[in-house]
Coordinates of C-alpha atoms in Angstrom, one line a residue:
M1 CA 56.9 -100.4 -12.0
K2 CA 53.2 -101.2 -11.6
V3 CA 53.5 -100.3 -7.9
I4 CA 55.1 -97.0 -8.7
G5 CA 52.3 -96.3 -11.3
V6 CA 49.6 -97.1 -8.7
L7 CA 51.2 -94.9 -6.1
L8 CA 51.4 -92.0 -8.6
S9 CA 47.7 -92.5 -9.5
L10 CA 46.7 -92.4 -5.8
L11 CA 48.6 -89.2 -5.2
T12 CA 47.0 -87.7 -8.3
I13 CA 43.5 -88.6 -7.1
L14 CA 44.2 -87.1 -3.7
F15 CA 45.3 -83.7 -5.1
A16 CA 42.8 -83.7 -8.0
G17 CA 40.2 -81.8 -6.0
L18 CA 42.7 -79.1 -4.9
A19 CA 43.3 -77.9 -8.5
A20 CA 41.3 -77.2 -11.6
A21 CA 42.5 -77.2 -15.2
N22 CA 43.0 -73.7 -16.5
T23 CA 41.5 -72.5 -19.8
I24 CA 43.9 -71.8 -22.6
E25 CA 43.4 -68.3 -24.0
I26 CA 44.3 -67.2 -27.6
D27 CA 45.0 -63.5 -28.0
E28 CA 47.1 -61.3 -30.3
Q29 CA 50.4 -62.4 -28.8
F30 CA 49.6 -66.1 -29.0
T31 CA 52.2 -68.3 -30.8
S32 CA 52.3 -71.5 -28.8
E33 CA 51.4 -72.9 -25.3
K34 CA 52.0 -76.2 -23.7
I35 CA 48.8 -77.8 -22.5
N36 CA 49.9 -78.8 -19.0
S37 CA 46.6 -78.2 -17.3
I38 CA 44.0 -80.9 -18.2
Y39 CA 41.3 -83.3 -17.0
Y40 CA 41.8 -87.0 -17.7
S41 CA 39.8 -90.1 -16.9
F42 CA 39.8 -93.8 -17.7
A43 CA 36.0 -94.3 -17.1
P44 CA 34.3 -93.1 -20.3
T45 CA 33.7 -95.7 -23.0
S46 CA 32.6 -93.4 -25.8
I47 CA 32.5 -89.7 -26.6
A48 CA 28.9 -89.6 -25.5
T49 CA 29.7 -90.8 -22.0
A50 CA 32.7 -88.5 -21.9
Q51 CA 30.5 -85.5 -22.6
Q52 CA 27.8 -86.6 -20.1
S53 CA 30.3 -87.4 -17.2
D54 CA 30.9 -84.9 -14.5
L55 CA 34.3 -83.2 -14.5
K56 CA 34.4 -83.5 -10.8
Q57 CA 34.8 -87.3 -11.3
W58 CA 37.8 -86.7 -13.6
Q59 CA 41.3 -86.4 -12.4
T60 CA 43.1 -83.1 -12.7
L61 CA 46.7 -82.5 -13.9
T62 CA 48.4 -79.1 -13.7
N63 CA 51.8 -77.7 -14.5
K64 CA 53.2 -80.8 -16.2
P65 CA 52.5 -82.9 -19.3
L66 CA 50.5 -86.2 -19.0
N67 CA 52.8 -89.2 -18.4
L68 CA 51.0 -92.3 -17.1
G69 CA 54.0 -94.6 -17.4
I70 CA 53.2 -98.1 -18.7
E71 CA 49.4 -97.7 -18.4
Q72 CA 47.6 -99.7 -21.2
R73 CA 44.0 -98.6 -20.6
P74 CA 42.7 -95.9 -23.1
V75 CA 42.7 -92.5 -21.5
W76 CA 40.3 -89.6 -22.1
I77 CA 41.7 -86.1 -21.9
Q78 CA 39.7 -82.9 -21.8
F79 CA 40.7 -79.2 -21.9
T80 CA 39.1 -75.8 -22.9
I81 CA 40.3 -73.2 -25.4
K82 CA 39.1 -69.6 -25.3
N83 CA 39.4 -67.4 -28.4
T84 CA 39.5 -63.8 -27.3
L85 CA 40.0 -62.4 -30.8
N86 CA 37.4 -60.8 -33.1
T87 CA 38.2 -63.3 -35.9
R88 CA 38.1 -67.0 -36.5
V89 CA 41.4 -68.7 -35.8
T90 CA 42.8 -72.1 -36.8
P91 CA 45.4 -73.2 -34.2
I92 CA 47.1 -76.5 -34.5
L93 CA 47.0 -79.1 -31.7
S94 CA 50.3 -81.0 -31.5
I95 CA 50.5 -84.4 -29.8
D96 CA 54.3 -84.6 -29.4
N97 CA 54.6 -88.4 -29.1
P98 CA 54.6 -90.1 -32.5
L99 CA 54.8 -93.5 -30.9
L100 CA 51.0 -93.8 -30.2
N101 CA 48.8 -96.5 -31.7
E102 CA 45.5 -94.6 -31.8
V103 CA 44.4 -91.0 -31.2
Q104 CA 40.9 -89.7 -31.5
V105 CA 40.3 -85.9 -31.3
Y106 CA 36.8 -84.5 -30.7
H107 CA 36.2 -80.7 -31.0
L108 CA 33.1 -79.5 -29.2
L109 CA 31.5 -76.1 -29.7
D110 CA 28.7 -75.2 -27.2
K111 CA 28.6 -78.9 -26.2
R112 CA 28.0 -79.9 -29.8
R113 CA 30.5 -81.8 -31.7
S114 CA 32.1 -79.5 -34.3
S115 CA 34.6 -82.0 -35.7
S116 CA 36.3 -85.3 -34.9
I117 CA 39.5 -86.7 -36.2
N118 CA 40.6 -90.4 -35.9
I119 CA 44.4 -90.9 -36.2
N120 CA 45.2 -94.6 -36.3
A121 CA 49.0 -94.4 -36.2
P122 CA 50.8 -91.4 -37.8
P123 CA 51.8 -93.1 -41.1
L124 CA 48.1 -93.6 -42.0
L125 CA 47.7 -90.0 -43.1
P126 CA 44.5 -89.8 -45.0
Q127 CA 42.6 -88.8 -41.8
Q128 CA 45.4 -86.7 -40.3
Q129 CA 44.9 -83.1 -41.2
I130 CA 48.6 -82.1 -41.4
K131 CA 51.5 -84.4 -42.5
N132 CA 54.3 -84.3 -39.9
E133 CA 56.2 -86.6 -37.6
P134 CA 54.1 -85.7 -34.5
L135 CA 50.4 -85.9 -34.5
L136 CA 48.9 -82.6 -35.7
V137 CA 45.2 -81.6 -35.8
K138 CA 43.9 -78.3 -37.0
L139 CA 41.2 -76.8 -34.9
T140 CA 38.7 -74.1 -36.1
L141 CA 37.8 -71.6 -33.3
P142 CA 35.1 -69.0 -34.0
A143 CA 35.6 -65.5 -32.8
H144 CA 34.9 -64.9 -29.0
S145 CA 34.3 -68.6 -28.4
N146 CA 34.9 -71.2 -25.7
T147 CA 35.5 -74.6 -27.1
T148 CA 36.2 -78.0 -25.6
V149 CA 38.6 -80.5 -26.9
I150 CA 38.4 -84.2 -25.9
V151 CA 41.2 -86.6 -26.9
K152 CA 41.1 -90.3 -26.6
V153 CA 44.5 -92.0 -26.6
S154 CA 45.2 -95.7 -26.8
N155 CA 48.7 -97.3 -26.8
S156 CA 50.1 -100.8 -26.1
S157 CA 53.3 -99.7 -24.5
G158 CA 52.4 -96.9 -22.1
L159 CA 50.7 -93.5 -22.2
R160 CA 52.8 -90.4 -22.6
V161 CA 50.7 -87.6 -24.1
P162 CA 52.5 -84.2 -24.2
L163 CA 50.1 -81.6 -25.8
T164 CA 51.0 -78.2 -27.3
L165 CA 48.7 -75.7 -29.0
W166 CA 50.5 -73.8 -31.8
Q167 CA 49.9 -70.9 -34.2
A168 CA 50.5 -72.5 -37.6
D169 CA 53.4 -70.3 -38.8
A170 CA 55.2 -70.6 -35.5
L171 CA 54.8 -74.4 -35.5
F172 CA 56.2 -74.7 -39.0
T173 CA 59.1 -72.4 -38.3
Y174 CA 59.9 -74.2 -35.1
K175 CA 59.7 -77.7 -36.7
S176 CA 61.7 -76.6 -39.7
K177 CA 64.6 -75.5 -37.6
L178 CA 64.4 -78.4 -35.1
N179 CA 64.1 -81.0 -37.8
L180 CA 67.0 -79.4 -39.7
L181 CA 69.2 -79.6 -36.6
Y182 CA 68.3 -83.1 -35.7
G183 CA 68.6 -84.2 -39.3
L184 CA 72.1 -82.8 -39.5
L185 CA 73.1 -84.5 -36.2
I186 CA 71.7 -87.8 -37.4
G187 CA 73.5 -87.4 -40.7
F188 CA 76.7 -86.7 -38.8
V189 CA 76.4 -89.9 -36.8
F190 CA 75.5 -91.8 -40.0
S191 CA 78.5 -90.3 -41.8
L192 CA 80.7 -91.4 -38.9
A193 CA 79.3 -94.9 -39.3
I194 CA 80.1 -94.9 -43.0
S195 CA 83.6 -93.6 -42.4
C196 CA 84.3 -96.4 -40.0
L197 CA 83.0 -99.0 -42.4
I198 CA 85.2 -97.5 -45.2
L199 CA 88.2 -97.6 -42.8
Y200 CA 87.4 -101.2 -42.2
A201 CA 87.3 -101.9 -45.9
F202 CA 90.9 -100.5 -46.2
S203 CA 92.4 -101.5 -42.9
R204 CA 90.6 -104.8 -42.2
K205 CA 90.5 -103.9 -38.5
Q206 CA 87.4 -105.5 -37.0
Y207 CA 87.0 -102.7 -34.4
F208 CA 86.2 -100.3 -37.3
A209 CA 83.5 -102.7 -38.5
Y210 CA 82.0 -103.0 -35.0
T211 CA 82.1 -99.3 -34.4
G212 CA 80.5 -98.7 -37.8
A213 CA 77.7 -101.1 -37.0
I214 CA 77.0 -99.6 -33.6
T215 CA 77.0 -96.0 -34.9
L216 CA 74.9 -97.0 -37.9
M217 CA 72.2 -98.5 -35.6
L218 CA 72.6 -95.5 -33.3
S219 CA 71.7 -93.2 -36.1
I220 CA 68.7 -95.4 -37.0
L221 CA 67.6 -95.3 -33.4
L222 CA 67.8 -91.5 -33.3
Y223 CA 65.9 -91.5 -36.6
F224 CA 63.1 -93.5 -35.0
I225 CA 63.0 -91.5 -31.8
C226 CA 62.6 -88.2 -33.6
G227 CA 59.6 -89.6 -35.5
F228 CA 61.1 -89.3 -38.9
S229 CA 60.5 -93.0 -39.6
F230 CA 56.7 -92.5 -40.0
I231 CA 57.4 -91.2 -43.4
H232 CA 58.1 -94.8 -44.4
T233 CA 56.8 -97.0 -41.6
R234 CA 53.1 -97.9 -41.7
S235 CA 52.6 -98.8 -38.0
A236 CA 53.6 -97.1 -34.7
G237 CA 53.7 -100.6 -33.2
T238 CA 56.5 -101.5 -35.6
V239 CA 58.6 -98.5 -34.4
Q240 CA 57.8 -99.3 -30.8
L241 CA 59.2 -102.7 -31.4
M242 CA 62.2 -101.5 -33.4
I243 CA 63.5 -99.1 -30.8
P244 CA 64.1 -101.7 -28.0
M245 CA 65.4 -104.2 -30.5
L246 CA 68.0 -101.7 -31.8
V247 CA 69.0 -100.8 -28.2
M248 CA 69.6 -104.5 -27.4
L249 CA 71.5 -105.2 -30.7
I250 CA 73.8 -102.2 -29.9
T251 CA 74.3 -103.6 -26.4
V252 CA 75.3 -107.0 -27.8
L253 CA 77.8 -105.4 -30.3
F254 CA 79.6 -103.7 -27.5
L255 CA 81.1 -107.1 -26.4
P256 CA 83.3 -107.8 -29.5
L257 CA 84.3 -104.2 -29.6
Q258 CA 85.3 -104.3 -25.9
Q259 CA 87.3 -107.5 -26.7
Q260 CA 89.1 -105.6 -29.5
V261 CA 89.8 -102.4 -27.5
C262 CA 90.5 -103.8 -24.1
Q263 CA 92.1 -107.2 -25.1
P264 CA 91.4 -108.6 -21.6
K265 CA 93.2 -111.5 -20.2
T266 CA 91.3 -114.7 -19.5
V267 CA 89.7 -114.2 -16.1
T268 CA 86.5 -115.2 -14.4
W269 CA 84.8 -111.8 -14.9
F270 CA 85.2 -112.0 -18.7
K271 CA 84.2 -115.6 -19.0
V272 CA 81.0 -114.9 -17.1
Q273 CA 80.4 -111.8 -19.3
K274 CA 80.6 -113.9 -22.5
I275 CA 78.1 -116.4 -21.1
I276 CA 75.7 -113.6 -20.1
I277 CA 75.9 -112.0 -23.5
A278 CA 75.4 -115.3 -25.3
I279 CA 72.2 -115.9 -23.3
Y280 CA 71.2 -112.3 -23.8
A281 CA 71.7 -112.6 -27.6
L282 CA 69.8 -115.9 -27.7
L283 CA 66.8 -114.2 -25.9
I284 CA 66.9 -111.3 -28.3
A285 CA 66.5 -113.7 -31.2
F286 CA 63.1 -114.8 -29.9
I287 CA 61.9 -111.8 -27.8
W288 CA 60.5 -110.0 -30.8
L289 CA 57.7 -112.7 -31.0
F290 CA 56.3 -111.4 -27.7
P291 CA 54.0 -108.3 -27.3
T292 CA 55.7 -104.9 -27.7
L293 CA 55.2 -104.1 -24.0
V294 CA 57.0 -107.3 -23.0
V295 CA 59.9 -106.5 -25.4
T296 CA 60.1 -102.9 -24.0
L297 CA 60.2 -104.0 -20.3
F298 CA 62.7 -106.8 -21.1
C299 CA 64.9 -104.2 -22.8
L300 CA 64.7 -101.6 -20.0
I301 CA 65.3 -104.2 -17.3
T302 CA 68.2 -106.3 -18.8
T303 CA 70.0 -103.7 -20.9
P304 CA 71.2 -101.5 -17.9
I305 CA 72.4 -104.7 -16.2
V306 CA 74.4 -105.8 -19.2
L307 CA 75.8 -102.3 -19.7
G308 CA 76.7 -102.0 -16.1
Y309 CA 78.6 -105.3 -16.4
Y310 CA 80.4 -103.8 -19.4
V311 CA 81.3 -100.8 -17.3
V312 CA 82.7 -102.9 -14.5
T313 CA 84.8 -105.1 -16.8
T314 CA 86.1 -102.1 -18.7
L315 CA 87.1 -100.5 -15.4
L316 CA 89.0 -103.6 -14.5
C317 CA 90.9 -103.4 -17.7
I318 CA 91.7 -99.8 -17.2
R319 CA 93.0 -100.6 -13.7
Q320 CA 95.3 -103.3 -15.0
N321 CA 96.5 -101.5 -18.2
P322 CA 95.1 -98.0 -18.7
S323 CA 95.0 -96.5 -22.2
E324 CA 93.1 -93.8 -24.0
P325 CA 91.0 -96.1 -26.2
Q326 CA 89.8 -98.0 -23.1
K327 CA 88.9 -94.7 -21.3
A328 CA 87.1 -93.5 -24.5
L329 CA 85.2 -96.9 -24.6
L330 CA 84.2 -96.4 -21.0
L331 CA 82.8 -92.9 -21.7
A332 CA 80.8 -94.4 -24.7
L333 CA 79.4 -97.1 -22.4
C334 CA 78.4 -94.6 -19.7
S335 CA 76.8 -92.2 -22.3
F336 CA 74.7 -95.0 -23.7
L337 CA 73.8 -96.2 -20.2
A338 CA 72.7 -92.7 -19.3
A339 CA 70.4 -92.6 -22.3
I340 CA 68.9 -96.0 -21.3
V341 CA 68.4 -94.7 -17.7
Y342 CA 66.6 -91.7 -19.2
F343 CA 64.3 -94.0 -21.1
I344 CA 63.6 -96.0 -18.0
I345 CA 62.6 -92.8 -16.1
T346 CA 60.4 -91.8 -19.0
V347 CA 58.6 -95.1 -19.5
S348 CA 58.1 -95.5 -15.7
G349 CA 56.2 -92.1 -15.7
L350 CA 58.6 -90.2 -13.5
Y351 CA 59.5 -87.8 -16.3
I352 CA 57.9 -86.8 -19.6
F353 CA 59.6 -87.5 -22.9
T354 CA 58.9 -85.3 -25.9
N355 CA 60.6 -84.3 -29.1
S356 CA 61.5 -81.0 -27.6
R357 CA 63.3 -82.8 -24.7
V358 CA 65.1 -85.4 -27.0
A359 CA 68.2 -83.2 -26.8
F360 CA 69.5 -85.2 -23.8
V361 CA 69.3 -88.4 -25.9
F362 CA 71.1 -86.7 -28.7
I363 CA 73.8 -85.5 -26.4
C364 CA 74.3 -89.0 -25.0
S365 CA 74.2 -90.5 -28.5
L366 CA 76.7 -88.0 -29.9
S367 CA 79.0 -88.5 -26.9
C368 CA 78.8 -92.3 -27.5
A369 CA 79.5 -92.0 -31.2
F370 CA 82.4 -89.5 -30.7
S371 CA 83.9 -91.6 -28.0
L372 CA 83.7 -94.8 -30.0
G373 CA 85.2 -93.1 -33.0
Y374 CA 88.0 -91.7 -30.9
A375 CA 88.6 -95.0 -29.2
V376 CA 89.1 -97.0 -32.4
M377 CA 91.1 -94.3 -34.2
K378 CA 93.4 -93.9 -31.2
L379 CA 93.7 -97.7 -31.0
F380 CA 94.6 -97.8 -34.7
I381 CA 97.2 -95.1 -34.2
L382 CA 98.6 -96.9 -31.1
Q383 CA 98.8 -100.2 -32.9
R384 CA 100.5 -98.4 -35.8
D385 CA 102.9 -96.7 -33.5
E386 CA 103.6 -100.0 -31.8
Q387 CA 104.5 -101.5 -35.1
V388 CA 106.8 -98.6 -35.9
T389 CA 108.5 -99.0 -32.5
T390 CA 109.0 -102.7 -33.1
Q391 CA 110.5 -102.0 -36.5
Q392 CA 112.8 -99.3 -35.0
T393 CA 114.0 -101.9 -32.4
L394 CA 114.8 -104.3 -35.1
I395 CA 116.8 -101.7 -36.9
A396 CA 118.8 -101.0 -33.8
K397 CA 119.7 -104.7 -33.3
S398 CA 120.7 -105.3 -36.9
A399 CA 122.6 -102.6 -38.8
A400 CA 122.7 -104.9 -41.8
Q401 CA 119.0 -104.6 -42.2
D402 CA 118.9 -100.8 -41.9
A403 CA 118.3 -100.2 -45.5
L404 CA 115.6 -102.8 -45.7
L405 CA 113.8 -101.6 -42.6
H406 CA 114.1 -98.0 -43.9
E407 CA 112.4 -99.0 -47.1
R408 CA 109.7 -100.8 -45.2
L409 CA 109.1 -97.7 -43.0
S410 CA 108.9 -95.5 -46.1
L411 CA 106.5 -97.9 -47.6
Q412 CA 104.3 -97.9 -44.5
E413 CA 104.4 -94.2 -44.4
S414 CA 103.3 -93.9 -48.0
V415 CA 100.5 -96.4 -47.3
R416 CA 99.5 -94.4 -44.2
Q417 CA 99.5 -91.1 -46.2
E418 CA 97.5 -92.8 -49.0
L419 CA 95.0 -94.1 -46.4
E420 CA 94.7 -90.6 -44.9
T421 CA 94.3 -89.1 -48.4
Q422 CA 91.6 -91.7 -49.2
V423 CA 89.8 -90.9 -46.0
D424 CA 90.0 -87.2 -46.8
E425 CA 88.6 -87.9 -50.3
R426 CA 85.8 -90.0 -48.9
T427 CA 85.0 -87.2 -46.4
F428 CA 85.0 -84.7 -49.2
E429 CA 82.7 -86.9 -51.2
L430 CA 80.4 -87.2 -48.3
Q431 CA 80.3 -83.4 -48.0
V432 CA 79.6 -83.1 -51.7
T433 CA 76.8 -85.7 -51.3
L434 CA 75.3 -83.7 -48.4
R435 CA 75.3 -80.5 -50.6
E436 CA 73.6 -82.4 -53.4
L437 CA 71.0 -83.7 -51.0
E438 CA 70.3 -80.1 -49.9
E439 CA 69.9 -79.1 -53.5
K440 CA 67.5 -82.0 -54.1
N441 CA 65.6 -81.0 -51.0
R442 CA 65.2 -77.5 -52.4
E443 CA 64.1 -79.0 -55.8
L444 CA 61.5 -81.1 -54.0
E445 CA 60.3 -78.1 -52.1
Q446 CA 59.8 -76.3 -55.4
L447 CA 57.9 -79.4 -56.8
N448 CA 55.6 -79.2 -53.7
M449 CA 54.6 -75.8 -54.9
E450 CA 53.5 -76.9 -58.4
D451 CA 50.4 -78.8 -59.5
P452 CA 51.6 -82.1 -61.2
L453 CA 48.8 -82.2 -63.7
T454 CA 48.9 -78.6 -65.2
G455 CA 52.5 -77.5 -64.3
I456 CA 51.2 -74.3 -62.7
K457 CA 51.3 -73.4 -59.0
N458 CA 49.1 -75.3 -56.6
R459 CA 46.9 -74.0 -53.8
R460 CA 49.6 -74.3 -51.2
F461 CA 51.7 -71.8 -53.1
F462 CA 48.7 -69.6 -53.7
D463 CA 47.8 -69.4 -50.0
K464 CA 51.3 -68.3 -49.1
K465 CA 51.5 -65.8 -52.0
L466 CA 48.1 -64.3 -51.1
V467 CA 49.3 -63.6 -47.6
M468 CA 52.5 -61.9 -49.0
E469 CA 50.5 -59.8 -51.4
L470 CA 48.0 -58.8 -48.7
R471 CA 50.8 -57.4 -46.7
R472 CA 52.2 -55.5 -49.7
S473 CA 48.7 -54.2 -50.5
R474 CA 48.2 -52.9 -47.0
R475 CA 51.7 -51.5 -46.7
E476 CA 51.7 -49.7 -50.1
Q477 CA 47.9 -49.1 -50.2
T478 CA 47.5 -50.5 -53.6
P479 CA 44.6 -52.6 -54.9
L480 CA 44.8 -56.3 -55.0
S481 CA 42.6 -58.3 -57.4
V482 CA 41.6 -62.0 -57.3
I483 CA 39.9 -63.8 -60.1
M484 CA 38.2 -67.2 -59.4
L485 CA 37.6 -69.3 -62.5
D486 CA 35.7 -72.5 -63.0
I487 CA 35.2 -74.7 -66.1
D488 CA 31.6 -74.8 -67.1
K489 CA 29.9 -78.2 -67.1
F490 CA 33.1 -80.0 -66.4
K491 CA 31.3 -83.1 -65.0
V492 CA 29.5 -83.5 -68.3
I493 CA 32.9 -83.5 -70.1
N494 CA 34.2 -86.1 -67.7
D495 CA 31.1 -88.3 -68.0
T496 CA 31.0 -88.0 -71.8
Y497 CA 34.7 -88.3 -72.8
G498 CA 36.4 -89.8 -69.7
H499 CA 38.8 -88.6 -67.1
L500 CA 41.8 -88.5 -69.4
T501 CA 40.0 -86.1 -71.7
G502 CA 38.9 -84.1 -68.6
D503 CA 42.6 -83.9 -67.6
Q504 CA 43.5 -82.6 -71.0
V505 CA 40.7 -79.9 -70.8
I506 CA 42.1 -78.8 -67.4
R507 CA 45.6 -78.6 -68.8
T508 CA 44.4 -76.6 -71.8
A509 CA 42.5 -74.2 -69.5
A510 CA 45.6 -73.7 -67.4
D511 CA 47.8 -73.0 -70.4
T512 CA 45.3 -70.6 -71.8
I513 CA 45.0 -68.7 -68.5
K514 CA 48.8 -68.5 -68.1
K515 CA 49.3 -67.1 -71.6
Q516 CA 46.9 -64.2 -70.9
L517 CA 49.0 -63.0 -67.9
Q518 CA 51.8 -60.6 -69.0
R519 CA 53.3 -59.3 -65.8
P520 CA 55.9 -61.3 -63.8
L521 CA 54.0 -60.7 -60.6
D522 CA 50.7 -62.1 -61.9
E523 CA 50.2 -65.6 -60.7
V524 CA 47.8 -68.4 -61.7
A525 CA 47.2 -71.5 -59.5
R526 CA 45.0 -74.5 -59.6
Y527 CA 42.6 -74.0 -56.7
G528 CA 41.1 -77.5 -56.8
G529 CA 39.5 -79.8 -59.4
E530 CA 38.5 -77.7 -62.4
E531 CA 38.8 -74.4 -60.5
F532 CA 41.6 -71.9 -60.9
V533 CA 42.5 -68.7 -59.2
V534 CA 44.5 -65.7 -60.6
L535 CA 46.3 -63.2 -58.3
L536 CA 46.8 -59.7 -59.7
P537 CA 48.8 -57.4 -57.4
N538 CA 48.5 -53.6 -57.9
T539 CA 45.6 -54.1 -60.4
Q540 CA 42.5 -51.9 -60.5
N541 CA 39.1 -53.5 -60.7
D542 CA 38.6 -52.5 -64.4
G543 CA 41.9 -54.1 -65.3
A544 CA 41.0 -57.3 -63.5
I545 CA 37.7 -57.5 -65.2
A546 CA 39.4 -56.9 -68.6
I547 CA 41.9 -59.7 -67.9
A548 CA 39.1 -62.0 -66.8
E549 CA 37.1 -61.3 -70.0
K550 CA 40.2 -61.9 -72.0
I551 CA 40.7 -65.3 -70.4
R552 CA 37.1 -66.1 -70.9
H553 CA 37.1 -65.2 -74.5
A554 CA 40.4 -67.1 -75.2
I555 CA 39.0 -70.3 -73.7
A556 CA 35.7 -69.9 -75.5
T557 CA 37.5 -69.8 -78.8
N558 CA 40.0 -72.5 -78.0
N559 CA 39.1 -76.1 -78.7
V560 CA 40.7 -79.3 -77.3
H561 CA 41.6 -82.1 -79.7
V562 CA 41.8 -85.5 -78.2
A563 CA 41.9 -88.8 -80.1
G564 CA 40.2 -87.2 -83.1
T565 CA 37.5 -85.5 -81.0
T566 CA 37.1 -81.8 -80.8
I567 CA 35.8 -80.4 -77.6
S568 CA 34.8 -76.9 -76.9
F569 CA 34.2 -75.5 -73.5
T570 CA 33.7 -72.3 -71.6
I571 CA 34.6 -70.9 -68.3
S572 CA 33.0 -68.6 -65.7
A573 CA 34.8 -66.1 -63.6
G574 CA 34.3 -64.0 -60.4
V575 CA 36.4 -60.9 -59.7
Y576 CA 37.0 -59.1 -56.4
T577 CA 39.3 -56.1 -55.9
S578 CA 40.2 -54.2 -52.8
V579 CA 43.0 -52.7 -50.8
A580 CA 43.9 -55.1 -48.0
E581 CA 43.0 -54.1 -44.5
D582 CA 43.0 -57.3 -42.4
I583 CA 46.0 -59.5 -43.3
N584 CA 44.9 -62.1 -40.8
N585 CA 41.8 -62.9 -42.8
P586 CA 43.1 -63.7 -46.4
E587 CA 40.0 -65.8 -47.0
I588 CA 37.9 -62.7 -47.6
F589 CA 39.3 -62.2 -51.1
T590 CA 38.8 -65.8 -52.2
E591 CA 35.3 -66.0 -50.6
R592 CA 34.0 -62.8 -52.3
A593 CA 35.5 -63.8 -55.7
D594 CA 34.0 -67.2 -55.2
K595 CA 30.5 -65.6 -54.5
A596 CA 30.8 -63.7 -57.8
L597 CA 31.8 -66.9 -59.5
Y598 CA 28.9 -68.7 -58.0
F599 CA 26.5 -66.0 -59.3
A600 CA 28.0 -66.4 -62.8
K601 CA 27.5 -70.2 -62.7
Q602 CA 24.0 -69.9 -61.5
H603 CA 23.0 -67.3 -64.1
G604 CA 24.0 -68.6 -67.4
R605 CA 27.7 -69.5 -67.1
N606 CA 30.4 -68.3 -69.6
Q607 CA 30.5 -64.8 -68.1
V608 CA 32.5 -62.6 -65.7
I609 CA 30.8 -61.2 -62.6
N610 CA 32.4 -58.6 -60.3
F611 CA 31.9 -58.5 -56.6
P612 CA 29.9 -56.8 -55.1
I613 CA 27.0 -57.7 -57.5
P614 CA 24.8 -54.7 -58.2
Q615 CA 21.1 -55.3 -57.7
S616 CA 20.3 -54.0 -61.2
Q617 CA 22.6 -56.6 -62.7
S618 CA 21.0 -59.3 -60.6
R619 CA 17.5 -58.3 -61.8
S620 CA 18.6 -58.0 -65.5
V621 CA 20.1 -61.4 -65.4

């Protein structure tokens, strides 16, 4: 593999001078674009040396994502983004490989560093700008600007860095649909595993237990590959270790399942197979102590060999005594082997592996799970039919036992019907559970829109609601008013009475503001800290000022009683009203209302200021 990597690197260097990385342009029709035209280099040791180095010395990659195989050196990636719009935009850079140990993103504007983000494994989210299973970074691009992005990527088990630039709404829409689909497929494989384990509990057939264990680990493997595990796992290295370990454990479990399904006769091939699997299992027990790269290479080298041996021995069994369960097992082995071959091609750098191309792995995994389920169910039915046939033969031989055998068959039939009924009931319970999970997910989504301290809406809800109301205002040509409010001298309250009392003041302010809003469409949200924002659709400026004064007066006359202490406080407000013209720039409403609020805070507090601020008012104050 190292030889292949070196040859690919030499070919890349030879053709690097013939192509140049294209600039990514953002225009009105921009939704997303894969960044397949980049410069990359292993030479820089810091961002300063990366900026100072000549791009002619960098290697050029065009028309395909970056896949350097099992390369362990840190790689520096550079590309340019051009904003052709008249407004500032905030696209999202998606690094579609969650299995990276460290990613550093530097955003340069006019050769000066505008921002830098350091992502040390996806679960460590305090520095990551957006929480998601891939690595996401929000970039701020001024109007009519050319900006450069430099990315440093380090990983212990190979470098595969597919990059995509997204418009935020398009990304979230795409990821919501994709995650829902993959989640349902993983849930289906998981439910199949649970069903097999339930069947084992009732039938005590070991092949149900082996199938349940294989499909269960297969669903966990898909869960890790999709990146969902980073919600819980605190290290990308842990996931990089778990994936090959799960693959090898699944491979080992195929042996007892094959023994149950094929029931091979004692021949040399199967004796050798047992010895190979015993050694393989012993190595697995200690291989996890080695570095992740060693574990991955061991898995990718040995697993296809073991699976190939499984395929050969299964073919021998089919040749001797063909049956549908054996053919279904062969299909499952081939499907799993195809997925492993795909991983080998990906890790070796011959093909890029991204979440958008994980469909092939899902197809192979679903084919494997379906085939295993069909194999054991068909085997169960054949064994049951064989038992029935044996009983019927006994009935034909002894007429005296007809009544007894008939009673036994009726009893077996009733047991079978009861088993099928129980399976149907369990399946129905699983469906009900899935519906309950969907309802819980909707409840969690609703909780994500609320501020846990005050019970009112949070800033995330306000940002979405503001965009909706801007569209309505422009469509219906009605005024939209925004009131920004801030508790006066809140730091003094916190320093004097403590943070618990400060929290009670914030809750009291939120409840008072909410009581002053009479219309269902009026919304109040906590904007941050002690700052609140009120959204008033179809409201004239005079009405907005009146509501702001009403809120200010209500808070000024309302005291907070905490632990025998009475606290009085005031609030300042800034008001802005306008008919929306540019729905792509919702920040203009909050910025202007905030300017009025800032004026109120700087000139006496406990007052309402309307934007724009007249010069006469400024001089009088």
